[in-house]
Amino acid sequence: MAAPIESLLNEVCGSEEPIEELKNLRTAVLATPVSGLREVVSGARLEILFGLLNTNDKEQIEVCVEILNRVLQALEPIQLAQHYKAALQSGLNHPDDSVKVLTLSQIGRVVGHTDGVNSILNSVEILRDVIQCISVERIAVAKEAIAALSKLSKTKAGLDTLFRSDLLNKLKEVMTTSDSIRYRVYELIVEVSTASPVSLGYCANSSLISQLLEELTGDDVLVRATAIEMVTNLAQSQHGRQYLSQQGIMDQISNMIIAAESDPFSNLYLPGLVKFFGSLAIMDSPQQVCEKYPVFLEVVFNMVMNHDPTLTPVALDTLGVLGRTVEGKQVLHKTGEKFTSVLKRINTVASEGTNELRVRCLDALAQLLTLPVEQQTDDLLLLTESWFKCLNSQPMAMIQNISMQPFSELHCSALRIFTAIACQAWGQQLMMDTAGFVEWVMDRSVGTGKEAKDCKYELVGALLSTSSIQKIFGGENYLKLKTYLKEGPYYVNAVSTVTTEGAD
């Protein structure tokens, strides 16, 4: 295939209007495995293709980008850095965004390569242009630029180049373009910071992290909301959480939650504050976080009880995440009647709310009620059983009724609740005591579509995961469940038809 591609390249080179020749070349290149293009890359003059990007013809640019995107995969990053620096720099300044994206992705390959990165580190102008690409309006360009700079920062030499040279001033200059561009730079800083404590040190010394933290208390509530999201991302790493704690940010965000009660615009940023502490509780300790910042759980409960559709979803998700762990369940249980009231409210919304809210309620309940066999103790089994039974007087019927509605997402969310209690003896007994429930579980005609069948199969698997199932369901039902599991989620009973010649 190398010879035909070489020949097609020559045809492109010899044509004044090469669009048809380029299309032929594209077809040949896309039909050739990347391994088969290595010979072509080493022998062909790629400058031909790079040069053809210098046109106002959108179609020609599009075809050239597709060809180069394929062909350059066969080129080693170090070769790209050594022989095509000028083409890369030209691509970064090209007026067409698709060329910028192509170029930045290739630079990302280079800086992610041990030898290639050193070559780029010596090309300050290229790096300045990469930073400038963060301010390009099209987000796809900015994302590639951020990804390339993040890869560059994986090495000490890269960190030194980006944060201990004039490039830091270039970053700060780009930040002044607009609020949205400033937050793109923050996105880069947070991504670099979470990589390691050393990386965080560089970013902290640059003053850009402290600048981000100051945005938490800014006058613009939309900017504040974005800052909270960035700080939450920074808290994903242990060293990031330690840094935020040292800076007093946890206490600051707790105070922001308290102050939000009197702020008419708090709906815009309060969900972000709750997500921050929810994330913190899961990564560290639900008990420690809830005890140290009691306002967090109080606000979550209030948000569930509130009828504001902008606040309830976040609160439901947070309760689900908290209640997924044993420690989180115990924290919620300690609140007593407060949490019982929340469960009753969840039951009401699950029965009467919009479909989106109903799904969020059911998913939260499924996480709250989940208790794997290895974590089951008598106390915890009593706890999950009491939560389920306090929903209403007939929780099994309520969940089953929801599962029978003609909405796939509701059907599957309801099945997840049954799956959550299916490996708990009290849940199995409730199922057995509910008329027709066992037959409903094994009825393959209930629920259509792949997700519904998968959810039903998971329910059967959960039932069979415990030693109590045979005793509670009985031998015959136990064997039927085992057959269901063996047949798989998509089994269809074969129906044979016998036709008798001459029959009416």
PDB file of C-alpha atoms in Angstrom, residues 210-319:
ATOM      1  CA  SER A 210      -4.862  31.600  46.321  1.00  0.00           C
ATOM      2  CA  GLN A 211      -6.459  33.702  43.588  1.00  0.00           C
ATOM      3  CA  LEU A 212      -8.937  30.873  42.935  1.00  0.00           C
ATOM      4  CA  LEU A 213      -9.754  30.590  46.651  1.00  0.00           C
ATOM      5  CA  GLU A 214     -10.452  34.325  46.819  1.00  0.00           C
ATOM      6  CA  GLU A 215     -13.120  33.829  44.153  1.00  0.00           C
ATOM      7  CA  LEU A 216     -15.151  31.801  46.675  1.00  0.00           C
ATOM      8  CA  THR A 217     -16.289  34.992  48.357  1.00  0.00           C
ATOM      9  CA  GLY A 218     -16.621  37.175  45.254  1.00  0.00           C
ATOM     10  CA  ASP A 219     -19.654  39.357  44.582  1.00  0.00           C
ATOM     11  CA  ASP A 220     -20.636  37.499  41.402  1.00  0.00           C
ATOM     12  CA  VAL A 221     -22.620  34.440  42.527  1.00  0.00           C
ATOM     13  CA  LEU A 222     -22.100  32.646  39.200  1.00  0.00           C
ATOM     14  CA  VAL A 223     -18.338  33.081  39.490  1.00  0.00           C
ATOM     15  CA  ARG A 224     -18.599  31.883  43.085  1.00  0.00           C
ATOM     16  CA  ALA A 225     -20.456  28.757  41.970  1.00  0.00           C
ATOM     17  CA  THR A 226     -17.754  27.946  39.423  1.00  0.00           C
ATOM     18  CA  ALA A 227     -15.032  28.518  42.038  1.00  0.00           C
ATOM     19  CA  ILE A 228     -16.722  26.051  44.403  1.00  0.00           C
ATOM     20  CA  GLU A 229     -16.736  23.425  41.660  1.00  0.00           C
ATOM     21  CA  MET A 230     -13.008  23.978  41.038  1.00  0.00           C
ATOM     22  CA  VAL A 231     -12.184  23.758  44.753  1.00  0.00           C
ATOM     23  CA  THR A 232     -14.202  20.528  44.991  1.00  0.00           C
ATOM     24  CA  ASN A 233     -12.034  19.081  42.212  1.00  0.00           C
ATOM     25  CA  LEU A 234      -8.919  20.179  44.086  1.00  0.00           C
ATOM     26  CA  ALA A 235     -10.183  18.302  47.144  1.00  0.00           C
ATOM     27  CA  GLN A 236     -10.216  15.002  45.215  1.00  0.00           C
ATOM     28  CA  SER A 237      -6.591  14.362  46.222  1.00  0.00           C
ATOM     29  CA  GLN A 238      -5.473  13.852  49.816  1.00  0.00           C
ATOM     30  CA  HIS A 239      -2.742  16.474  49.536  1.00  0.00           C
ATOM     31  CA  GLY A 240      -5.291  18.844  48.022  1.00  0.00           C
ATOM     32  CA  ARG A 241      -7.632  18.366  51.006  1.00  0.00           C
ATOM     33  CA  GLN A 242      -4.747  18.871  53.400  1.00  0.00           C
ATOM     34  CA  TYR A 243      -3.817  22.127  51.670  1.00  0.00           C
ATOM     35  CA  LEU A 244      -7.419  23.393  51.738  1.00  0.00           C
ATOM     36  CA  SER A 245      -7.684  22.513  55.423  1.00  0.00           C
ATOM     37  CA  GLN A 246      -4.471  24.406  56.190  1.00  0.00           C
ATOM     38  CA  GLN A 247      -5.875  27.422  54.356  1.00  0.00           C
ATOM     39  CA  GLY A 248      -9.080  27.275  56.409  1.00  0.00           C
ATOM     40  CA  ILE A 249     -11.251  26.621  53.363  1.00  0.00           C
ATOM     41  CA  MET A 250     -13.403  23.913  54.980  1.00  0.00           C
ATOM     42  CA  ASP A 251     -14.423  26.329  57.756  1.00  0.00           C
ATOM     43  CA  GLN A 252     -14.959  29.061  55.193  1.00  0.00           C
ATOM     44  CA  ILE A 253     -17.311  26.893  53.112  1.00  0.00           C
ATOM     45  CA  SER A 254     -19.165  25.828  56.273  1.00  0.00           C
ATOM     46  CA  ASN A 255     -19.712  29.510  57.092  1.00  0.00           C
ATOM     47  CA  MET A 256     -20.886  30.097  53.522  1.00  0.00           C
ATOM     48  CA  ILE A 257     -23.556  27.422  54.006  1.00  0.00           C
ATOM     49  CA  ILE A 258     -24.729  29.152  57.178  1.00  0.00           C
ATOM     50  CA  ALA A 259     -24.795  32.556  55.468  1.00  0.00           C
ATOM     51  CA  ALA A 260     -26.651  31.131  52.459  1.00  0.00           C
ATOM     52  CA  GLU A 261     -29.865  31.054  54.470  1.00  0.00           C
ATOM     53  CA  SER A 262     -30.172  34.832  54.227  1.00  0.00           C
ATOM     54  CA  ASP A 263     -28.923  35.123  50.630  1.00  0.00           C
ATOM     55  CA  PRO A 264     -31.721  35.252  48.027  1.00  0.00           C
ATOM     56  CA  PHE A 265     -29.283  34.028  45.363  1.00  0.00           C
ATOM     57  CA  SER A 266     -27.954  31.074  47.354  1.00  0.00           C
ATOM     58  CA  ASN A 267     -29.752  28.566  45.101  1.00  0.00           C
ATOM     59  CA  LEU A 268     -27.090  29.276  42.500  1.00  0.00           C
ATOM     60  CA  TYR A 269     -24.168  28.147  44.639  1.00  0.00           C
ATOM     61  CA  LEU A 270     -25.600  26.195  47.596  1.00  0.00           C
ATOM     62  CA  PRO A 271     -25.713  22.894  45.636  1.00  0.00           C
ATOM     63  CA  GLY A 272     -21.978  23.285  44.977  1.00  0.00           C
ATOM     64  CA  LEU A 273     -21.263  23.798  48.692  1.00  0.00           C
ATOM     65  CA  VAL A 274     -23.224  20.651  49.534  1.00  0.00           C
ATOM     66  CA  LYS A 275     -21.408  18.658  46.832  1.00  0.00           C
ATOM     67  CA  PHE A 276     -18.100  19.818  48.321  1.00  0.00           C
ATOM     68  CA  PHE A 277     -18.862  18.405  51.768  1.00  0.00           C
ATOM     69  CA  GLY A 278     -20.520  15.315  50.295  1.00  0.00           C
ATOM     70  CA  SER A 279     -17.356  14.598  48.347  1.00  0.00           C
ATOM     71  CA  LEU A 280     -15.276  15.295  51.451  1.00  0.00           C
ATOM     72  CA  ALA A 281     -17.353  12.914  53.579  1.00  0.00           C
ATOM     73  CA  ILE A 282     -16.914  10.022  51.179  1.00  0.00           C
ATOM     74  CA  MET A 283     -13.173  10.487  50.726  1.00  0.00           C
ATOM     75  CA  ASP A 284     -12.403  11.014  54.407  1.00  0.00           C
ATOM     76  CA  SER A 285     -15.050  10.004  56.942  1.00  0.00           C
ATOM     77  CA  PRO A 286     -18.802  10.694  56.953  1.00  0.00           C
ATOM     78  CA  GLN A 287     -18.816  10.753  60.746  1.00  0.00           C
ATOM     79  CA  GLN A 288     -15.895  13.169  61.098  1.00  0.00           C
ATOM     80  CA  VAL A 289     -17.213  15.555  58.452  1.00  0.00           C
ATOM     81  CA  CYS A 290     -20.794  15.533  59.750  1.00  0.00           C
ATOM     82  CA  GLU A 291     -19.683  15.991  63.365  1.00  0.00           C
ATOM     83  CA  LYS A 292     -17.232  18.783  62.573  1.00  0.00           C
ATOM     84  CA  TYR A 293     -19.595  20.572  60.171  1.00  0.00           C
ATOM     85  CA  PRO A 294     -23.113  19.769  61.453  1.00  0.00           C
ATOM     86  CA  VAL A 295     -24.619  22.483  59.260  1.00  0.00           C
ATOM     87  CA  PHE A 296     -23.838  20.300  56.220  1.00  0.00           C
ATOM     88  CA  LEU A 297     -26.253  17.492  57.115  1.00  0.00           C
ATOM     89  CA  GLU A 298     -28.817  19.947  58.435  1.00  0.00           C
ATOM     90  CA  VAL A 299     -28.870  21.774  55.104  1.00  0.00           C
ATOM     91  CA  VAL A 300     -29.077  18.502  53.158  1.00  0.00           C
ATOM     92  CA  PHE A 301     -32.156  17.498  55.143  1.00  0.00           C
ATOM     93  CA  ASN A 302     -33.717  20.935  54.624  1.00  0.00           C
ATOM     94  CA  MET A 303     -33.063  20.714  50.886  1.00  0.00           C
ATOM     95  CA  VAL A 304     -34.890  17.380  50.689  1.00  0.00           C
ATOM     96  CA  MET A 305     -37.848  18.759  52.628  1.00  0.00           C
ATOM     97  CA  ASN A 306     -37.805  21.892  50.479  1.00  0.00           C
ATOM     98  CA  HIS A 307     -39.981  21.953  47.382  1.00  0.00           C
ATOM     99  CA  ASP A 308     -37.333  23.797  45.336  1.00  0.00           C
ATOM    100  CA  PRO A 309     -36.572  21.600  42.290  1.00  0.00           C
ATOM    101  CA  THR A 310     -33.091  23.165  41.948  1.00  0.00           C
ATOM    102  CA  LEU A 311     -32.041  21.998  45.429  1.00  0.00           C
ATOM    103  CA  THR A 312     -33.777  18.657  45.967  1.00  0.00           C
ATOM    104  CA  PRO A 313     -31.840  16.632  43.324  1.00  0.00           C
ATOM    105  CA  VAL A 314     -28.439  17.505  44.798  1.00  0.00           C
ATOM    106  CA  ALA A 315     -29.658  16.696  48.310  1.00  0.00           C
ATOM    107  CA  LEU A 316     -31.013  13.322  47.194  1.00  0.00           C
ATOM    108  CA  ASP A 317     -27.766  12.432  45.452  1.00  0.00           C
ATOM    109  CA  THR A 318     -25.790  13.483  48.534  1.00  0.00           C
ATOM    110  CA  LEU A 319     -27.928  11.324  50.851  1.00  0.00           C
TER     111      LEU A 319
END
